[in-house]
mmCIF file of C-alpha atoms in Angstrom:
data_model
loop_
_atom_site.group_PDB
_atom_site.id
_atom_site.type_symbol
_atom_site.label_atom_id
_atom_site.label_comp_id
_atom_site.label_asym_id
_atom_site.label_seq_id
_atom_site.Cartn_x
_atom_site.Cartn_y
_atom_site.Cartn_z
ATOM 1 C CA UNK M 1 -16.403 -17.733 -18.283
ATOM 2 C CA UNK M 2 -16.351 -18.672 -14.496
ATOM 3 C CA UNK M 3 -14.645 -16.201 -12.388
ATOM 4 C CA UNK M 4 -13.040 -18.133 -9.924
ATOM 5 C CA UNK M 5 -14.636 -18.679 -6.124
ATOM 6 C CA UNK M 6 -13.024 -17.307 -2.918
ATOM 7 C CA UNK M 7 -14.212 -18.328 0.347
ATOM 8 C CA UNK M 8 -16.913 -20.629 -0.730
ATOM 9 C CA UNK M 9 -15.288 -22.988 2.109
ATOM 10 C CA UNK M 10 -15.137 -20.444 4.686
ATOM 11 C CA UNK M 11 -13.661 -23.207 6.945
ATOM 12 C CA UNK M 12 -10.324 -23.185 4.906
ATOM 13 C CA UNK M 13 -9.901 -19.703 3.738
ATOM 14 C CA UNK M 14 -6.925 -18.000 4.706
ATOM 15 C CA UNK M 15 -7.429 -14.150 4.049
ATOM 16 C CA UNK M 16 -4.805 -12.555 1.668
ATOM 17 C CA UNK M 17 -4.541 -9.677 4.400
ATOM 18 C CA UNK M 18 -3.468 -11.872 7.132
ATOM 19 C CA UNK M 19 0.359 -11.337 6.841
ATOM 20 C CA UNK M 20 1.476 -11.886 10.584
ATOM 21 C CA UNK M 21 5.015 -10.807 10.697
ATOM 22 C CA UNK M 22 5.117 -7.652 12.970
ATOM 23 C CA UNK M 23 3.875 -4.611 11.560
ATOM 24 C CA UNK M 24 5.824 -1.428 11.319
ATOM 25 C CA UNK M 25 2.511 0.803 12.378
ATOM 26 C CA UNK M 26 -0.373 -0.158 13.821
ATOM 27 C CA UNK M 27 -2.783 0.741 10.581
ATOM 28 C CA UNK M 28 -1.609 -1.355 7.369
ATOM 29 C CA UNK M 29 -3.376 -1.383 4.039
ATOM 30 C CA UNK M 30 -2.090 -3.693 1.278
ATOM 31 C CA UNK M 31 -4.347 -1.945 -1.614
ATOM 32 C CA UNK M 32 -2.745 1.587 -0.167
ATOM 33 C CA UNK M 33 -0.825 3.490 -3.013
ATOM 34 C CA UNK M 34 1.145 5.499 -0.518
ATOM 35 C CA UNK M 35 4.180 7.630 -1.697
ATOM 36 C CA UNK M 36 6.213 4.648 -2.765
ATOM 37 C CA UNK M 37 6.630 2.861 -6.027
ATOM 38 C CA UNK M 38 2.836 2.801 -6.355
ATOM 39 C CA UNK M 39 1.997 6.660 -5.341
ATOM 40 C CA UNK M 40 1.536 7.542 -9.497
ATOM 41 C CA UNK M 41 0.019 4.248 -9.995
ATOM 42 C CA UNK M 42 -3.989 3.587 -11.130
ATOM 43 C CA UNK M 43 -5.865 1.031 -9.638
ATOM 44 C CA UNK M 44 -9.004 -0.806 -10.416
ATOM 45 C CA UNK M 45 -11.435 -3.958 -9.068
ATOM 46 C CA UNK M 46 -11.021 -5.843 -11.937
ATOM 47 C CA UNK M 47 -11.981 -9.772 -13.165
ATOM 48 C CA UNK M 48 -8.111 -10.871 -14.211
ATOM 49 C CA UNK M 49 -7.708 -13.422 -17.238
ATOM 50 C CA UNK M 50 -5.462 -16.068 -16.297
ATOM 51 C CA UNK M 51 -4.053 -17.376 -19.721
ATOM 52 C CA UNK M 52 -2.838 -21.073 -20.280
ATOM 53 C CA UNK M 53 0.548 -20.364 -18.310
ATOM 54 C CA UNK M 54 -1.239 -18.810 -15.399
ATOM 55 C CA UNK M 55 -0.714 -15.499 -15.764
ATOM 56 C CA UNK M 56 -2.897 -12.619 -16.271
ATOM 57 C CA UNK M 57 -3.262 -11.196 -19.407
ATOM 58 C CA UNK M 58 -5.745 -8.983 -19.882
ATOM 59 C CA UNK M 59 -8.453 -7.469 -17.580
ATOM 60 C CA UNK M 60 -11.766 -6.161 -17.533
ATOM 61 C CA UNK M 61 -12.379 -3.473 -15.077
ATOM 62 C CA UNK M 62 -15.520 -2.740 -13.171
ATOM 63 C CA UNK M 63 -16.404 0.335 -15.375
ATOM 64 C CA UNK M 64 -16.306 -1.942 -18.193
ATOM 65 C CA UNK M 65 -13.031 -1.179 -19.930
ATOM 66 C CA UNK M 66 -10.551 -4.017 -21.454
ATOM 67 C CA UNK M 67 -7.067 -3.522 -20.624
ATOM 68 C CA UNK M 68 -4.318 -5.727 -22.002
ATOM 69 C CA UNK M 69 -1.350 -6.378 -19.743
ATOM 70 C CA UNK M 70 1.985 -5.460 -21.677
ATOM 71 C CA UNK M 71 3.518 -7.933 -19.396
ATOM 72 C CA UNK M 72 1.669 -10.715 -18.129
ATOM 73 C CA UNK M 73 1.339 -10.927 -14.404
ATOM 74 C CA UNK M 74 1.999 -13.562 -12.007
ATOM 75 C CA UNK M 75 0.622 -14.812 -8.672
ATOM 76 C CA UNK M 76 0.864 -17.942 -6.537
ATOM 77 C CA UNK M 77 -2.981 -17.834 -5.788
ATOM 78 C CA UNK M 78 -3.481 -18.188 -10.067
ATOM 79 C CA UNK M 79 -3.925 -21.905 -9.402
ATOM 80 C CA UNK M 80 -6.075 -22.635 -12.697
ATOM 81 C CA UNK M 81 -5.049 -21.589 -16.617
ATOM 82 C CA UNK M 82 -7.750 -19.905 -18.735
ATOM 83 C CA UNK M 83 -10.049 -19.037 -16.077
ATOM 84 C CA UNK M 84 -10.950 -15.873 -14.142
ATOM 85 C CA UNK M 85 -10.098 -14.420 -11.019
ATOM 86 C CA UNK M 86 -11.208 -10.929 -9.105
ATOM 87 C CA UNK M 87 -8.884 -9.066 -8.085
ATOM 88 C CA UNK M 88 -7.323 -4.960 -7.710
ATOM 89 C CA UNK M 89 -5.150 -4.253 -10.444
ATOM 90 C CA UNK M 90 -2.610 -1.566 -9.632
ATOM 91 C CA UNK M 91 -0.674 -0.234 -13.211
ATOM 92 C CA UNK M 92 0.242 2.607 -15.291
ATOM 93 C CA UNK M 93 -0.967 3.316 -18.631
ATOM 94 C CA UNK M 94 1.113 2.894 -22.195
ATOM 95 C CA UNK M 95 1.007 6.845 -23.814
ATOM 96 C CA UNK M 96 -0.561 6.123 -26.599
ATOM 97 C CA UNK M 97 -2.077 2.868 -25.986
ATOM 98 C CA UNK M 98 -4.421 3.602 -23.740
ATOM 99 C CA UNK M 99 -6.082 -0.217 -23.794
ATOM 100 C CA UNK M 100 -2.179 -1.254 -23.111
ATOM 101 C CA UNK M 101 -0.858 -0.988 -19.250
ATOM 102 C CA UNK M 102 1.887 -1.452 -17.428
ATOM 103 C CA UNK M 103 0.960 -3.741 -14.637
ATOM 104 C CA UNK M 104 2.403 -2.698 -11.412
ATOM 105 C CA UNK M 105 0.835 -4.894 -8.229
ATOM 106 C CA UNK M 106 -2.151 -7.294 -8.756
ATOM 107 C CA UNK M 107 -3.665 -8.540 -5.081
ATOM 108 C CA UNK M 108 -6.314 -11.127 -5.153
ATOM 109 C CA UNK M 109 -9.749 -10.090 -3.926
ATOM 110 C CA UNK M 110 -12.275 -12.647 -2.036
ATOM 111 C CA UNK M 111 -15.870 -13.388 -3.751
ATOM 112 C CA UNK M 112 -18.191 -14.510 -1.662
ATOM 113 C CA UNK M 113 -20.916 -16.938 -2.761
ATOM 114 C CA UNK M 114 -24.502 -16.896 -0.890
ATOM 115 C CA UNK M 115 -25.002 -19.722 1.636
ATOM 116 C CA UNK M 116 -28.077 -20.294 4.147
ATOM 117 C CA UNK M 117 -27.365 -20.567 8.037
ATOM 118 C CA UNK M 118 -27.439 -24.252 8.148
ATOM 119 C CA UNK M 119 -24.031 -24.038 6.036
ATOM 120 C CA UNK M 120 -22.245 -22.912 8.809
ATOM 121 C CA UNK M 121 -22.167 -25.917 10.768
ATOM 122 C CA UNK M 122 -20.343 -24.198 14.026
ATOM 123 C CA UNK M 123 -23.399 -21.441 13.670
ATOM 124 C CA UNK M 124 -23.090 -17.887 12.341
ATOM 125 C CA UNK M 125 -20.537 -16.203 13.386
ATOM 126 C CA UNK M 126 -20.270 -12.169 13.451
ATOM 127 C CA UNK M 127 -17.436 -10.456 15.304
ATOM 128 C CA UNK M 128 -16.808 -6.894 14.612
ATOM 129 C CA UNK M 129 -15.011 -5.278 11.882
ATOM 130 C CA UNK M 130 -13.794 -1.669 11.043
ATOM 131 C CA UNK M 131 -16.273 -0.648 8.183
ATOM 132 C CA UNK M 132 -15.302 1.574 5.570
ATOM 133 C CA UNK M 133 -17.426 1.151 2.647
ATOM 134 C CA UNK M 134 -19.591 -0.584 0.437
ATOM 135 C CA UNK M 135 -20.778 -0.072 -3.188
ATOM 136 C CA UNK M 136 -22.012 -1.661 -6.106
ATOM 137 C CA UNK M 137 -19.754 -1.562 -9.326
ATOM 138 C CA UNK M 138 -20.467 0.921 -11.991
ATOM 139 C CA UNK M 139 -21.112 -2.233 -14.407
ATOM 140 C CA UNK M 140 -23.228 -4.152 -11.542
ATOM 141 C CA UNK M 141 -21.516 -7.488 -11.140
ATOM 142 C CA UNK M 142 -20.316 -6.950 -8.133
ATOM 143 C CA UNK M 143 -21.344 -5.303 -4.377
ATOM 144 C CA UNK M 144 -17.706 -4.571 -2.903
ATOM 145 C CA UNK M 145 -17.224 -4.555 0.843
ATOM 146 C CA UNK M 146 -14.149 -2.462 2.221
ATOM 147 C CA UNK M 147 -13.064 -3.129 5.751
ATOM 148 C CA UNK M 148 -10.755 -3.348 8.107
ATOM 149 C CA UNK M 149 -10.133 -6.440 10.225
ATOM 150 C CA UNK M 150 -7.886 -7.076 13.377
ATOM 151 C CA UNK M 151 -4.727 -9.001 12.955
ATOM 152 C CA UNK M 152 -1.533 -9.769 14.879
ATOM 153 C CA UNK M 153 1.021 -12.432 15.034
ATOM 154 C CA UNK M 154 0.471 -15.799 16.395
ATOM 155 C CA UNK M 155 1.636 -18.797 17.420
ATOM 156 C CA UNK M 156 -0.016 -20.800 15.356
ATOM 157 C CA UNK M 157 -1.167 -21.290 11.374
ATOM 158 C CA UNK M 158 -4.183 -22.548 12.430
ATOM 159 C CA UNK M 159 -5.163 -18.911 13.535
ATOM 160 C CA UNK M 160 -7.010 -17.495 10.682
ATOM 161 C CA UNK M 161 -9.936 -15.070 9.640
ATOM 162 C CA UNK M 162 -12.649 -16.739 8.073
ATOM 163 C CA UNK M 163 -15.208 -15.098 6.266
ATOM 164 C CA UNK M 164 -18.456 -15.830 4.120
ATOM 165 C CA UNK M 165 -22.034 -14.378 3.688
ATOM 166 C CA UNK M 166 -25.033 -15.895 4.901
ATOM 167 C CA UNK M 167 -28.168 -15.373 2.539
ATOM 168 C CA UNK M 168 -30.923 -14.934 5.413
ATOM 169 C CA UNK M 169 -33.979 -14.884 3.220
ATOM 170 C CA UNK M 170 -35.896 -13.135 0.686
ATOM 171 C CA UNK M 171 -38.196 -10.374 1.548
ATOM 172 C CA UNK M 172 -41.181 -10.242 -0.990
ATOM 173 C CA UNK M 173 -42.662 -6.458 -0.706
ATOM 174 C CA UNK M 174 -46.453 -5.493 -1.409
ATOM 175 C CA UNK M 175 -45.439 -4.069 -4.924
ATOM 176 C CA UNK M 176 -43.918 -7.560 -5.500
ATOM 177 C CA UNK M 177 -40.168 -6.579 -5.624
ATOM 178 C CA UNK M 178 -37.763 -8.739 -3.575
ATOM 179 C CA UNK M 179 -35.363 -8.032 -1.614
ATOM 180 C CA UNK M 180 -32.411 -10.541 -0.618
ATOM 181 C CA UNK M 181 -30.912 -10.187 2.991
ATOM 182 C CA UNK M 182 -27.383 -11.181 3.404
ATOM 183 C CA UNK M 183 -25.306 -11.432 6.570
ATOM 184 C CA UNK M 184 -21.302 -10.922 6.427
ATOM 185 C CA UNK M 185 -19.826 -13.917 8.375
ATOM 186 C CA UNK M 186 -16.364 -13.430 10.227
ATOM 187 C CA UNK M 187 -14.942 -15.620 12.558
ATOM 188 C CA UNK M 188 -11.884 -13.580 14.042
ATOM 189 C CA UNK M 189 -10.604 -17.391 14.802
ATOM 190 C CA UNK M 190 -8.417 -16.762 17.435
ATOM 191 C CA UNK M 191 -6.105 -14.379 15.669
ATOM 192 C CA UNK M 192 -4.878 -11.363 18.103
ATOM 193 C CA UNK M 193 -6.730 -7.604 17.634
ATOM 194 C CA UNK M 194 -3.384 -5.573 17.655
ATOM 195 C CA UNK M 195 -3.425 -3.977 14.327
ATOM 196 C CA UNK M 196 -5.749 -2.838 11.626
ATOM 197 C CA UNK M 197 -5.056 -4.547 8.181
ATOM 198 C CA UNK M 198 -7.306 -3.515 5.225
ATOM 199 C CA UNK M 199 -9.547 -6.133 3.467
ATOM 200 C CA UNK M 200 -11.972 -6.082 0.147
ATOM 201 C CA UNK M 201 -14.521 -8.348 -0.902
ATOM 202 C CA UNK M 202 -16.802 -9.052 -3.301
ATOM 203 C CA UNK M 203 -20.283 -10.632 -3.673
ATOM 204 C CA UNK M 204 -21.465 -11.556 -7.288
ATOM 205 C CA UNK M 205 -24.457 -10.176 -8.272
ATOM 206 C CA UNK M 206 -25.416 -12.827 -10.465
ATOM 207 C CA UNK M 207 -25.978 -15.003 -7.419
ATOM 208 C CA UNK M 208 -28.741 -12.565 -6.296
ATOM 209 C CA UNK M 209 -31.805 -13.683 -7.370
ATOM 210 C CA UNK M 210 -33.662 -10.493 -6.204
ATOM 211 C CA UNK M 211 -34.766 -7.284 -7.374
ATOM 212 C CA UNK M 212 -32.515 -5.723 -4.561
ATOM 213 C CA UNK M 213 -29.583 -6.667 -2.030
ATOM 214 C CA UNK M 214 -29.363 -5.848 2.068
ATOM 215 C CA UNK M 215 -26.506 -6.364 3.216
ATOM 216 C CA UNK M 216 -25.627 -6.461 6.927
ATOM 217 C CA UNK M 217 -22.501 -6.757 8.949
ATOM 218 C CA UNK M 218 -21.145 -6.161 12.520
ATOM 219 C CA UNK M 219 -18.970 -3.646 13.072
ATOM 220 C CA UNK M 220 -16.837 -1.970 16.525
ATOM 221 C CA UNK M 221 -19.253 0.973 16.184
ATOM 222 C CA UNK M 222 -22.070 -1.277 16.136
ATOM 223 C CA UNK M 223 -24.207 -2.538 13.023
ATOM 224 C CA UNK M 224 -24.139 -1.172 9.666
ATOM 225 C CA UNK M 225 -26.916 -1.970 6.498
ATOM 226 C CA UNK M 226 -26.589 -1.075 3.285
ATOM 227 C CA UNK M 227 -29.274 -1.588 0.367
ATOM 228 C CA UNK M 228 -28.654 -1.754 -3.507
ATOM 229 C CA UNK M 229 -31.310 -1.927 -6.291
ATOM 230 C CA UNK M 230 -29.957 -4.627 -8.770
ATOM 231 C CA UNK M 231 -31.905 -3.411 -11.669
ATOM 232 C CA UNK M 232 -29.743 -2.855 -14.833
#
């Protein structure tokens, strides 16, 4: 079943992390378990299945574990029935039934399709982010990026972060193995840079026709590049 794509058209993407009421502190983390109701909760990156009623009834974690939600979860961003979405699921385990969990919170993750530079009509923008981490999921299906975006209260709903993934080319090495060179597209979009809000994005590895992938992004501290082998 196909995973629903987010941010395929970067010109209309409004990141979920762009919650623009005034924040109570200088750094926010939409995925932080903290010390509140999520403090004892487990979190996993998942492929979340939406049933015929557009409710998440089961998930597949990046560790390859299938979990059934004791009570189906609902979210406004679930717009298509019988489909699969990329998300972070917070849940509590049910004693005696390890494959059944009680959902606590569900947050969507943008999955970024690859596009050539020409796709971005206004040019490839690489406004800086604060880099945190980048890793390949254990099941090999995604390369995930964790970062912080600068946000702040705006006077216009049209001021939005826009993100994407640029395929700059495929490099063939002397041993005939190949590397896909990707660059993270980020347009600050006129959003004030007052606070830091955490954001995750995922790159589907099935879209990368190479033996490895090299991902580059611009940060406030300079360029960051990570390379991952895509062999099974």
